[in-house]
Coordinates of C-alpha atoms in Angstrom, one line a residue:
Chain A
X1 CA -25.7 -13.9 -23.8
X2 CA -22.9 -14.0 -21.2
X3 CA -23.9 -15.8 -18.1
X4 CA -22.6 -14.4 -14.8
X5 CA -24.0 -17.2 -12.7
X6 CA -25.3 -20.6 -13.4
X7 CA -27.0 -22.5 -10.6
X8 CA -28.0 -26.1 -11.0
X9 CA -30.0 -28.3 -8.6
X10 CA -29.1 -26.1 -5.6
X11 CA -30.4 -27.7 -2.4
X12 CA -30.1 -26.9 1.2
X13 CA -31.1 -29.7 3.5
X14 CA -31.6 -29.1 7.2
X15 CA -32.6 -31.8 9.8
X16 CA -36.0 -32.8 8.6
X17 CA -36.7 -30.2 6.0
X18 CA -35.4 -28.8 2.8
X19 CA -35.1 -25.0 3.0
X20 CA -34.1 -24.9 -0.7
X21 CA -34.9 -27.7 -3.1
X22 CA -33.3 -28.1 -6.4
X23 CA -33.1 -24.6 -7.8
X24 CA -31.8 -24.3 -11.4
X25 CA -31.5 -20.9 -13.0
X26 CA -28.9 -18.6 -14.6
X27 CA -28.3 -14.9 -14.5
X28 CA -27.2 -13.1 -17.7
X29 CA -24.8 -10.3 -17.6
X30 CA -26.3 -6.9 -16.7
X31 CA -29.8 -8.2 -16.0
X32 CA -31.9 -7.8 -12.9
X33 CA -33.6 -10.8 -11.5
X34 CA -36.3 -10.7 -8.8
X35 CA -36.5 -13.6 -6.3
X36 CA -40.1 -13.6 -5.2
X37 CA -41.8 -15.7 -2.6
X38 CA -43.6 -15.5 0.7
X39 CA -41.7 -15.5 4.1
X40 CA -40.0 -18.8 4.7
X41 CA -39.9 -19.8 1.0
X42 CA -36.1 -20.0 1.0
X43 CA -35.1 -16.6 -0.4
X44 CA -32.5 -15.7 2.2
X45 CA -31.1 -19.2 2.3
X46 CA -30.6 -19.1 -1.4
X47 CA -28.9 -15.8 -1.3
X48 CA -26.7 -16.9 1.6
X49 CA -25.5 -19.9 -0.4
X50 CA -24.8 -17.8 -3.4
X51 CA -22.9 -15.3 -1.2
X52 CA -20.7 -18.2 0.1
X53 CA -22.0 -18.0 3.7
X54 CA -23.8 -21.3 3.6
X55 CA -22.6 -24.4 1.9
X56 CA -25.2 -26.1 -0.2
X57 CA -26.1 -29.7 0.5
X58 CA -26.1 -30.5 -3.1
X59 CA -26.2 -28.8 -6.5
X60 CA -23.7 -26.5 -8.1
X61 CA -23.1 -22.8 -8.3
X62 CA -20.9 -21.6 -11.1
X63 CA -19.6 -18.1 -11.5
X64 CA -18.0 -17.2 -14.8
X65 CA -15.3 -14.7 -15.4
X66 CA -14.1 -14.6 -11.8
X67 CA -10.8 -15.5 -10.3
X68 CA -10.2 -18.2 -7.8
X69 CA -12.3 -16.6 -5.0
X70 CA -15.8 -15.8 -6.3
X71 CA -16.5 -13.7 -3.2
X72 CA -14.4 -10.8 -4.6
X73 CA -16.9 -10.6 -7.5
X74 CA -19.9 -10.5 -5.3
X75 CA -21.5 -7.7 -3.4
X76 CA -24.0 -8.8 -0.7
X77 CA -26.6 -6.8 1.2
X78 CA -28.4 -8.8 3.9
X79 CA -32.0 -7.8 4.8
X80 CA -30.8 -6.3 8.1
X81 CA -27.2 -5.4 7.7
X82 CA -25.2 -5.2 11.0
X83 CA -22.3 -2.9 11.4
X84 CA -19.7 -2.2 14.1
X85 CA -21.5 0.6 16.0
X86 CA -18.3 2.1 17.1
X87 CA -17.0 2.6 13.6
X88 CA -17.7 5.7 11.4
X89 CA -19.2 5.1 8.0
X90 CA -16.0 6.1 6.3
X91 CA -13.9 3.7 8.4
X92 CA -16.3 0.9 7.7
X93 CA -16.2 1.6 3.9
X94 CA -12.4 1.6 4.0
X95 CA -12.3 -1.7 5.8
X96 CA -14.8 -3.2 3.4
X97 CA -12.8 -1.9 0.4
X98 CA -9.5 -3.2 1.8
X99 CA -10.9 -6.6 2.6
X100 CA -12.2 -6.9 -0.9
X101 CA -8.7 -6.4 -2.2
X102 CA -8.9 -2.7 -3.1
X103 CA -5.7 -0.8 -2.4
X104 CA -3.8 2.3 -3.2
X105 CA -4.6 6.0 -2.8
X106 CA -7.9 5.9 -4.6
X107 CA -9.6 3.9 -1.9
X108 CA -10.5 6.9 0.2
X109 CA -12.0 8.9 -2.6
X110 CA -13.7 5.9 -3.9
X111 CA -15.3 5.4 -0.5
X112 CA -16.4 9.0 -0.3
X113 CA -17.9 8.8 -3.8
X114 CA -19.8 5.6 -3.0
X115 CA -21.1 7.1 0.3
X116 CA -22.2 10.1 -1.8
X117 CA -24.0 7.9 -4.3
X118 CA -26.1 6.3 -1.6
X119 CA -26.9 9.6 0.0
X120 CA -24.6 9.4 3.0
X121 CA -22.1 12.0 1.8
X122 CA -22.5 14.0 5.0
X123 CA -22.5 11.1 7.4
X124 CA -19.1 9.7 6.7
X125 CA -17.6 10.9 9.9
X126 CA -20.5 9.9 12.1
X127 CA -20.5 6.7 14.1
X128 CA -22.7 4.0 12.7
X129 CA -24.2 3.4 16.2
X130 CA -26.2 6.6 15.8
X131 CA -27.6 5.7 12.3
X132 CA -31.3 5.2 11.6
X133 CA -32.5 2.0 10.0
X134 CA -32.7 3.7 6.6
X135 CA -29.1 5.0 6.9
X136 CA -27.9 1.5 7.7
X137 CA -29.7 0.2 4.7
X138 CA -27.9 2.8 2.5
X139 CA -24.6 2.0 4.1
X140 CA -25.3 -1.6 3.4
X141 CA -25.8 -0.9 -0.2
X142 CA -22.6 1.2 -0.2
X143 CA -20.5 -1.6 1.2
X144 CA -22.0 -4.0 -1.3
X145 CA -21.0 -2.0 -4.3
X146 CA -17.7 -0.5 -3.2
X147 CA -15.6 -3.1 -5.0
X148 CA -17.6 -2.9 -8.2
X149 CA -18.8 -6.5 -8.0
X150 CA -19.9 -8.3 -11.1
X151 CA -22.9 -9.7 -9.2
X152 CA -25.0 -7.9 -6.6
X153 CA -27.0 -10.1 -4.2
X154 CA -29.6 -8.0 -2.3
X155 CA -31.9 -9.5 0.3
X156 CA -35.1 -7.4 0.5
X157 CA -33.1 -4.2 -0.3
X158 CA -36.0 -1.8 0.0
X159 CA -38.6 -3.4 2.2
X160 CA -37.4 -1.7 5.4
X161 CA -37.5 1.8 3.9
X162 CA -40.2 4.4 3.9
X163 CA -41.9 5.1 0.5
X164 CA -39.6 8.1 -0.3
X165 CA -36.5 6.1 0.6
X166 CA -37.7 3.2 -1.3
X167 CA -38.2 5.2 -4.5
X168 CA -34.7 6.7 -4.1
X169 CA -33.0 3.3 -3.6
X170 CA -34.9 1.8 -6.5
X171 CA -33.5 4.5 -8.7
X172 CA -30.0 3.8 -7.4
X173 CA -30.5 0.1 -8.2
X174 CA -31.7 0.8 -11.7
X175 CA -28.6 2.9 -12.2
X176 CA -26.4 0.2 -10.9
X177 CA -28.2 -2.4 -13.0
X178 CA -26.7 -0.8 -16.2
X179 CA -23.3 -2.1 -15.3
X180 CA -23.9 -4.9 -12.8
X181 CA -25.9 -8.1 -12.6
X182 CA -28.4 -7.9 -9.8
X183 CA -30.3 -10.7 -8.0
X184 CA -32.6 -9.4 -5.4
X185 CA -35.3 -10.9 -3.2
X186 CA -38.5 -9.0 -2.4
X187 CA -42.0 -9.5 -1.4
X188 CA -43.0 -6.1 -2.6
X189 CA -44.3 -6.8 -6.1
X190 CA -44.5 -3.3 -7.3
X191 CA -40.8 -3.1 -6.9
X192 CA -40.2 -6.3 -8.8
X193 CA -42.5 -5.1 -11.6
X194 CA -40.4 -2.0 -11.9
X195 CA -37.0 -3.5 -12.3
X196 CA -36.8 -7.0 -13.6
X197 CA -35.6 -8.9 -16.5
X198 CA -36.3 -12.3 -15.0
X199 CA -38.6 -13.5 -12.3
X200 CA -38.0 -16.4 -10.0
X201 CA -41.0 -17.6 -7.9
X202 CA -40.1 -19.6 -4.8
X203 CA -42.5 -21.6 -2.7
X204 CA -41.5 -24.0 0.0
X205 CA -37.9 -23.9 -1.3
X206 CA -38.9 -24.9 -4.8
X207 CA -38.7 -22.8 -7.9
X208 CA -42.3 -22.9 -9.2
X209 CA -42.1 -20.4 -12.0
X210 CA -39.4 -18.6 -13.8
X211 CA -38.9 -16.5 -16.8
X212 CA -39.0 -12.9 -18.1
X213 CA -41.8 -10.8 -16.7
X214 CA -43.5 -10.7 -20.2
X215 CA -43.5 -14.4 -20.6
X216 CA -44.8 -15.1 -17.1
X217 CA -47.5 -12.6 -17.8
X218 CA -48.5 -14.2 -21.0
X219 CA -48.7 -17.5 -19.3
X220 CA -50.8 -16.3 -16.5
X221 CA -53.4 -14.3 -18.2
X222 CA -51.0 -12.2 -20.2
X223 CA -51.4 -8.7 -21.4
X224 CA -53.9 -7.7 -24.0
X225 CA -56.8 -5.4 -24.8
X226 CA -60.1 -4.8 -23.1
X227 CA -63.0 -3.5 -25.0
X228 CA -66.0 -2.3 -22.9
X229 CA -69.5 -2.3 -24.2
X230 CA -72.8 -0.7 -23.2
X231 CA -74.3 -4.2 -22.7
X232 CA -73.6 -7.9 -22.6
X233 CA -75.3 -8.6 -25.9
X234 CA -73.1 -6.1 -27.8
X235 CA -70.1 -7.6 -26.1
X236 CA -70.9 -11.1 -27.2
X237 CA -71.6 -10.0 -30.7
X238 CA -68.2 -8.3 -30.9
X239 CA -66.4 -11.3 -29.5
X240 CA -68.0 -13.5 -32.1
X241 CA -67.0 -11.1 -34.9
X242 CA -63.4 -10.6 -34.1
X243 CA -60.9 -12.8 -36.0
X244 CA -58.6 -13.1 -33.0
X245 CA -58.6 -15.0 -29.8
X246 CA -61.1 -13.2 -27.6
X247 CA -63.5 -13.9 -24.7
X248 CA -66.5 -12.1 -23.5
X249 CA -66.8 -11.4 -19.8
X250 CA -70.0 -9.6 -19.0
X251 CA -70.0 -6.4 -20.9
X252 CA -66.2 -6.6 -21.5
X253 CA -64.3 -8.4 -24.2
X254 CA -60.7 -9.4 -23.5
X255 CA -58.4 -9.9 -26.5
X256 CA -55.0 -11.5 -26.3
X257 CA -52.1 -9.1 -26.9
X258 CA -50.1 -11.7 -28.7
X259 CA -52.2 -12.0 -31.8
X260 CA -53.0 -8.5 -32.6
X261 CA -51.6 -5.0 -32.6
X262 CA -53.4 -2.0 -31.2
X263 CA -53.6 -0.5 -34.7
X264 CA -55.4 -3.6 -36.1
X265 CA -57.8 -3.7 -33.2
X266 CA -58.7 0.0 -33.6
X267 CA -59.3 -0.5 -37.4
X268 CA -61.6 -3.5 -36.7
X269 CA -63.4 -1.6 -33.9
X270 CA -64.0 1.4 -36.2
X271 CA -65.7 -1.1 -38.6
X272 CA -67.8 -2.6 -35.8
X273 CA -68.4 0.3 -33.4
X274 CA -71.8 -0.9 -32.1
X275 CA -72.0 -0.4 -28.3
X276 CA -68.3 0.3 -27.7
X277 CA -67.7 2.6 -24.8
X278 CA -64.0 2.2 -24.1
X279 CA -60.9 0.5 -25.5
X280 CA -57.8 0.0 -23.4
X281 CA -54.7 -2.1 -22.7
X282 CA -54.7 -4.5 -19.8
X283 CA -51.7 -6.1 -18.2
X284 CA -52.1 -8.7 -15.6
X285 CA -50.5 -7.4 -12.4
X286 CA -47.6 -9.2 -10.9
X287 CA -49.6 -9.4 -7.7
X288 CA -52.3 -11.4 -9.4
X289 CA -49.8 -13.8 -10.8
X290 CA -48.2 -14.1 -7.4
X291 CA -51.5 -15.0 -5.9
X292 CA -52.2 -17.5 -8.6
X293 CA -48.8 -19.1 -8.6
X294 CA -47.7 -18.8 -5.0
X295 CA -50.9 -18.2 -3.1
X296 CA -52.5 -21.5 -3.7
X297 CA -52.0 -23.9 -0.8
Chain B
X1 CA -8.8 9.7 67.9
X2 CA -10.8 12.4 66.1
X3 CA -12.0 12.0 62.6
X4 CA -9.5 14.5 61.2
X5 CA -6.7 12.7 62.9
X6 CA -7.9 9.5 61.4
X7 CA -8.0 11.2 58.0
X8 CA -4.4 12.4 58.5
X9 CA -3.4 8.9 59.5
X10 CA -4.4 7.5 56.1
X11 CA -1.3 7.2 53.9
X12 CA -2.6 9.3 51.0
X13 CA 0.7 9.2 49.3
X14 CA 0.3 5.5 48.9
X15 CA -3.3 5.0 48.2
X16 CA -4.1 7.9 45.8
X17 CA -3.5 5.6 42.8
X18 CA -6.4 3.4 43.9
X19 CA -8.7 6.4 44.0
X20 CA -7.6 7.5 40.6
X21 CA -8.2 4.1 39.1
X22 CA -11.7 3.9 40.6
X23 CA -12.5 7.4 39.2
X24 CA -11.2 6.5 35.7
X25 CA -13.1 3.2 35.6
X26 CA -16.2 4.9 36.8
X27 CA -16.0 7.7 34.3
X28 CA -15.2 5.3 31.4
X29 CA -18.1 3.0 32.3
X30 CA -20.6 6.0 32.6
X31 CA -19.5 7.4 29.3
X32 CA -19.9 4.1 27.6
X33 CA -23.3 3.5 29.2
X34 CA -24.5 7.0 28.2
X35 CA -23.4 6.2 24.6
X36 CA -25.0 2.8 24.3
X37 CA -28.0 2.9 26.7
X38 CA -28.6 -0.8 26.1
X39 CA -27.7 -3.1 28.9
X40 CA -28.6 -6.5 30.3
X41 CA -31.1 -5.3 32.8
X42 CA -32.3 -1.8 33.7
X43 CA -29.9 1.0 32.8
X44 CA -30.5 2.8 36.1
X45 CA -29.4 -0.3 38.0
X46 CA -26.1 -0.3 36.2
X47 CA -25.6 3.4 37.0
X48 CA -25.9 2.5 40.7
X49 CA -23.6 -0.5 40.3
X50 CA -21.0 1.5 38.5
X51 CA -21.0 4.4 41.0
X52 CA -21.4 2.5 44.3
X53 CA -19.6 -0.8 43.9
X54 CA -15.9 0.1 44.1
X55 CA -13.9 -1.0 41.1
X56 CA -15.8 -4.2 40.7
X57 CA -18.9 -2.2 39.6
X58 CA -17.4 -0.7 36.4
X59 CA -15.7 -4.0 35.6
X60 CA -18.9 -5.9 35.9
X61 CA -20.5 -3.4 33.6
X62 CA -17.8 -3.8 31.0
X63 CA -17.8 -7.6 31.1
X64 CA -21.5 -8.6 31.6
X65 CA -23.5 -5.4 31.7
X66 CA -23.1 -4.3 28.1
X67 CA -25.4 -5.7 25.5
X68 CA -23.5 -6.5 22.4
X69 CA -25.6 -5.7 19.4
Chain C
X1 CA -2.6 -3.0 3.0
X2 CA -2.6 -6.6 4.0
X3 CA -5.7 -8.1 5.5
X4 CA -3.9 -8.8 8.7
X5 CA -3.0 -5.1 9.2
X6 CA -6.5 -4.0 8.2
X7 CA -8.0 -6.4 10.7
X8 CA -5.5 -5.5 13.4
X9 CA -6.3 -1.8 12.9
X10 CA -10.0 -2.7 13.4
X11 CA -9.3 -4.7 16.5
X12 CA -7.2 -1.9 17.9
X13 CA -9.9 0.7 17.3
X14 CA -12.5 -1.6 18.8
X15 CA -10.4 -2.1 22.0
X16 CA -9.9 1.7 22.3
X17 CA -13.5 2.7 21.7
X18 CA -15.0 0.0 23.9
X19 CA -12.6 1.2 26.7
X20 CA -11.1 -2.3 26.8
X21 CA -7.7 -0.6 26.5
X22 CA -8.5 1.3 29.7
X23 CA -10.3 -1.1 32.0
X24 CA -8.3 -4.3 31.5
X25 CA -5.0 -2.7 32.4
X26 CA -6.6 -0.8 35.3
X27 CA -7.9 -4.0 36.8
X28 CA -4.5 -5.5 36.8
X29 CA -2.9 -2.3 38.1
X30 CA -5.6 -2.1 40.8
X31 CA -4.6 -5.4 42.3
X32 CA -0.9 -4.6 41.8
X33 CA -1.5 -1.6 44.1
X34 CA -3.8 -3.2 46.5
X35 CA -1.9 -6.4 47.3
X36 CA 1.3 -4.8 48.6
X37 CA -0.7 -2.2 50.5
X38 CA -2.9 -4.8 52.1
X39 CA -0.1 -6.9 53.5
X40 CA 1.8 -3.8 54.6
X41 CA -1.1 -2.3 56.5
X42 CA -2.6 -5.6 57.7
X43 CA -1.7 -5.0 61.4
X44 CA -3.4 -1.6 61.3
X45 CA -6.4 -2.9 59.3
X46 CA -6.9 -5.7 61.8
X47 CA -6.5 -3.2 64.6
X48 CA -9.1 -0.8 63.2
X49 CA -11.6 -3.6 62.5
X50 CA -11.1 -4.1 66.2
X51 CA -12.9 -7.4 66.8
X52 CA -9.8 -9.1 68.1
X53 CA -10.2 -10.2 71.8
X54 CA -8.5 -7.9 74.2
X55 CA -4.9 -8.8 74.9
X56 CA -4.7 -11.4 72.2
X57 CA -1.2 -11.4 70.9
X58 CA -0.2 -13.0 67.7
X59 CA 2.5 -12.1 65.2
X60 CA 1.8 -11.9 61.6
X61 CA 4.3 -13.7 59.4
X62 CA 6.9 -11.4 58.0
X63 CA 6.2 -11.0 54.3
X64 CA 9.1 -10.6 51.9
X65 CA 8.9 -9.0 48.5
X66 CA 8.8 -12.4 46.9
X67 CA 5.9 -13.4 49.1
X68 CA 3.9 -10.4 48.0
X69 CA 4.6 -11.2 44.3
X70 CA 3.4 -14.8 44.9
X71 CA 0.3 -13.6 46.6
X72 CA -0.4 -11.2 43.8
X73 CA 0.2 -14.0 41.3
X74 CA -2.5 -15.9 43.2
X75 CA -4.9 -13.1 42.6
X76 CA -4.1 -12.9 38.9
X77 CA -4.6 -16.6 38.7
X78 CA -8.2 -16.3 39.7
X79 CA -9.6 -12.8 39.2
X80 CA -7.1 -12.0 36.5
X81 CA -8.0 -15.0 34.4
X82 CA -11.7 -14.4 35.0
X83 CA -11.3 -10.9 33.7
X84 CA -9.3 -11.9 30.7
X85 CA -11.8 -14.7 29.7
X86 CA -14.7 -12.3 30.2
X87 CA -13.0 -9.6 28.2
X88 CA -12.3 -11.8 25.2
X89 CA -15.0 -14.4 25.3
X90 CA -17.0 -12.7 22.6
X91 CA -14.2 -11.8 20.3
X92 CA -15.4 -14.1 17.5
X93 CA -18.7 -15.5 18.7
X94 CA -20.0 -11.9 19.3
X95 CA -19.4 -11.0 15.7
X96 CA -21.3 -14.1 14.5
X97 CA -24.2 -13.5 16.9
X98 CA -24.7 -9.8 16.2
X99 CA -24.3 -10.3 12.5
X100 CA -21.4 -7.8 12.2
X101 CA -19.3 -10.8 11.0
X102 CA -21.6 -11.6 8.1
X103 CA -20.4 -8.7 6.0
X104 CA -16.8 -9.7 6.7
X105 CA -17.3 -13.4 5.8
X106 CA -18.9 -12.6 2.4
X107 CA -15.7 -10.9 1.4
X108 CA -12.6 -12.8 0.2
X109 CA -11.0 -12.8 3.6
X110 CA -8.3 -15.0 5.1
X111 CA -9.6 -16.5 8.3
X112 CA -6.0 -16.9 9.4
X113 CA -5.6 -13.1 9.2
X114 CA -9.0 -12.6 10.9
X115 CA -8.1 -14.9 13.8
X116 CA -4.5 -13.8 14.1
X117 CA -5.4 -10.1 14.2
X118 CA -7.7 -10.8 17.2
X119 CA -5.0 -13.0 18.8
X120 CA -2.3 -10.3 18.4
X121 CA -4.5 -7.5 19.8
X122 CA -5.8 -9.6 22.7
X123 CA -2.4 -11.1 23.7
X124 CA -0.7 -7.7 23.5
X125 CA -3.4 -6.1 25.7
X126 CA -3.4 -9.0 28.2
X127 CA 0.4 -9.2 28.5
X128 CA 0.9 -5.5 28.8
X129 CA -1.9 -5.3 31.4
X130 CA -0.2 -8.1 33.4
X131 CA 3.2 -6.4 33.2
X132 CA 1.7 -3.0 34.2
X133 CA 0.1 -4.7 37.2
X134 CA 3.4 -6.3 38.4
X135 CA 5.3 -3.0 37.5
X136 CA 2.9 -1.1 39.7
X137 CA 3.3 -3.7 42.5
X138 CA 7.0 -3.4 42.2
X139 CA 7.0 0.4 42.9
X140 CA 5.2 -0.4 46.2
X141 CA 7.2 -3.4 47.1
X142 CA 10.6 -1.7 46.8
X143 CA 9.3 1.0 49.1
X144 CA 7.5 -1.2 51.7
X145 CA 9.3 -4.5 51.9
X146 CA 12.7 -6.1 52.4
X147 CA 14.2 -8.8 50.4
X148 CA 13.2 -7.5 47.0
X149 CA 13.9 -9.8 44.0
X150 CA 16.6 -8.7 41.6
X151 CA 15.6 -6.9 38.5
X152 CA 16.9 -9.6 36.2
X153 CA 14.9 -12.3 38.0
X154 CA 11.8 -10.1 37.7
X155 CA 12.3 -10.0 34.0
X156 CA 12.5 -13.8 33.7
X157 CA 9.5 -14.1 35.9
X158 CA 7.5 -11.7 33.8
X159 CA 8.5 -13.4 30.6
X160 CA 7.4 -16.9 31.8
X161 CA 4.1 -15.5 33.1
X162 CA 3.6 -13.7 29.7
X163 CA 3.7 -17.2 28.0
X164 CA 1.1 -18.5 30.5
X165 CA -1.2 -15.5 29.8
X166 CA -0.7 -15.9 26.1
X167 CA -1.9 -19.5 26.5
X168 CA -5.0 -18.3 28.5
X169 CA -5.9 -15.8 25.8
X170 CA -5.4 -18.3 23.0
X171 CA -7.7 -20.7 24.7
X172 CA -10.3 -18.1 25.2
X173 CA -10.2 -16.9 21.6
X174 CA -10.4 -20.5 20.2
X175 CA -13.3 -21.2 22.5
X176 CA -15.0 -18.1 21.2
X177 CA -14.3 -19.3 17.6
X178 CA -15.8 -22.7 18.2
X179 CA -18.7 -21.9 20.5
X180 CA -21.3 -19.2 21.3
X181 CA -20.2 -16.6 23.8
X182 CA -21.6 -18.2 26.9
X183 CA -20.3 -21.6 26.1
X184 CA -16.9 -20.1 25.2
X185 CA -16.5 -18.5 28.6
X186 CA -17.6 -21.7 30.3
X187 CA -15.3 -23.9 28.3
X188 CA -12.3 -21.6 28.7
X189 CA -12.8 -21.1 32.5
X190 CA -13.6 -24.8 32.9
X191 CA -10.4 -26.0 31.2
X192 CA -8.3 -23.4 33.0
X193 CA -9.6 -24.3 36.5
X194 CA -9.8 -28.0 35.9
X195 CA -6.2 -27.8 34.7
X196 CA -5.3 -26.1 38.0
X197 CA -7.0 -28.8 40.0
X198 CA -5.3 -31.6 38.1
X199 CA -2.0 -29.7 38.6
X200 CA -2.6 -29.4 42.4
X201 CA -3.4 -33.2 42.6
X202 CA -0.8 -34.8 40.3
X203 CA 1.4 -31.8 39.6
X204 CA 4.5 -33.4 41.0
X205 CA 4.4 -36.0 38.2
X206 CA 3.1 -33.7 35.4
X207 CA 6.0 -31.3 35.2
X208 CA 5.6 -30.3 31.5
X209 CA 2.3 -28.5 31.7
X210 CA 1.2 -24.9 31.0
X211 CA -0.4 -24.9 34.5
X212 CA 3.1 -25.2 36.0
X213 CA 4.4 -22.0 34.4
X214 CA 3.3 -19.6 37.1
X215 CA 5.1 -21.8 39.7
X216 CA 8.2 -22.0 37.6
X217 CA 8.1 -18.2 37.1
X218 CA 7.7 -17.5 40.8
X219 CA 10.7 -19.8 41.4
X220 CA 12.9 -17.2 39.7
X221 CA 12.1 -14.8 42.6
X222 CA 13.4 -17.1 45.3
X223 CA 16.0 -19.1 43.5
X224 CA 15.7 -20.7 40.1
X225 CA 13.3 -23.3 38.6
X226 CA 14.5 -26.6 37.2
X227 CA 15.6 -25.5 33.8
X228 CA 14.7 -28.8 32.2
X229 CA 11.1 -28.7 33.6
X230 CA 10.8 -25.0 32.6
X231 CA 11.9 -25.7 29.0
X232 CA 9.6 -28.7 28.8
X233 CA 6.6 -26.7 30.1
X234 CA 7.4 -23.8 27.7
X235 CA 7.6 -26.1 24.7
X236 CA 4.5 -27.9 25.7
X237 CA 2.6 -24.6 26.1
X238 CA 3.8 -23.4 22.8
X239 CA 2.8 -26.6 21.0
X240 CA -0.7 -26.5 22.7
X241 CA -1.1 -22.9 21.8
X242 CA -0.1 -23.5 18.2
X243 CA -2.7 -26.3 17.9
X244 CA -5.3 -24.1 19.5
X245 CA -4.6 -21.3 17.0
X246 CA -4.9 -23.8 14.1
X247 CA -8.1 -25.2 15.5
X248 CA -9.4 -21.7 16.1
X249 CA -8.8 -20.6 12.5
X250 CA -10.5 -23.7 11.2
X251 CA -13.5 -23.2 13.5
X252 CA -13.8 -19.5 12.6
X253 CA -14.1 -20.6 8.9
X254 CA -16.5 -23.4 9.6
X255 CA -18.7 -21.3 11.9
X256 CA -19.0 -18.4 9.5
X257 CA -22.1 -20.2 8.3
X258 CA -23.7 -19.6 11.7
X259 CA -23.4 -15.9 11.5
X260 CA -26.7 -14.1 11.6
X261 CA -27.9 -13.0 8.2

């Protein structure tokens, strides 16, 4: 797998405390990675260092396949993007495109297209000073993707939006994710659950858990099957009988999803149907993992 | 000397540029204030400063009155 | 398009839309009108204020055209400099504080182009404003006063003062690059006025200084300055300004990390 970014031992030391402490991870091409952590866990500091705004105290950041200035391969969207209020959206986009090295006659149409993509097609001639928070967030996304960066860094890209806007922007990000590598921070776990190939859990500046969503899930309760029974006795009897890893919990039996397929489980259940009222899949929710991993003091 | 005589005494031919400058500054400051509506201190206070303090009022608004955000 | 011209276009638009392009020249023009008028009508003004004791008789000194230019220059040395420092104190620091700079700094920009575009726009506006002010004063002075300086002397005078104003603006921009807005204004004004004080104390011995430029410029209106001293002061100012520009560019790059994210 082609790595777009390799980070090793990334640390940011301020007077008296470490905002970011020894992060090591890498981002594969065209994957989406969610940076998850409570407020103050170092998400923004990490993204700022990757974007080249802050210099790390130690550790290395390696971009592959970029020229001498990695900033031309990065698109960055801060949590609260700030624009020149006296500029129009189109003017801003043209400035952003030009500064990223785009030139020629296509720039204008490229800017229009990008504004259209983020749903600001009609607002190009309006001054940004009159934009709502949601419109600014969209313009922020537009300026981050105008130069077709290999890596998109997004700080809480949807947390300031209303549910409808959030849905819409998530769809945009998924579309972008097909051709771009995305690293985004969020504290909204439903979003992370929806678009992620890799999870990075931060707490107190440290990376305390990382891996693909499926692996993290397996590790923290995993996904599997839940068979419900009419009573506790029936449940225990079933748990003893199954040849797979299983545990009875009251009138329910949990079976690990790694060891058995749904088909095998159904065949076994049809041979031992006593007391069964329901069979279903379970997946541990990211929120529960978050509480387990990050929430403990 | 009557008031009208005093008025006639004033060399309008020489001082009209001062009046025009004051009017332009005032108009520009009020347009800008209306567009931004965010100032250091109450907006209405700045409206008065711009209108009633000759020349200096609009300049004060442009230099320290506007909140840059 | 080069980054410099992109940035310059942005600075130009910003100056136009924030009305800076209107109010800065107008302040200079205002004093350019007011100063010759005040001296010309001073007897009438004193008369109408009317608190002179009855029968008191004193003669006001006769002002020549050159005197009025000197007095106007005095105004520009205080209020003019104050206005310029206040107008440009936030040029770089403001973009860090508001966070508008953040989205520029994450792009592959040249900080030299970034600083120099601001420098070009600010120096142009300041110098043109100054010249408009003196130009407006000239239209009054030729009508109202005797002993008007020759046109060629005026041109030399205006060129020397333009160098001084360029130095003032450079200092302000570099202060804004190195410090937050308030500190930048304080530092720029402090250095300018302390320099003036030092000049008034030991100016006779320190002839190659930027603070001497306005005196040398004014000397063109009544005679001509010592050409060696003038050349020395011009070179010294140019060297200091170049160092300030260099320092300003480095500070702009270093302080990008302080931009609000």
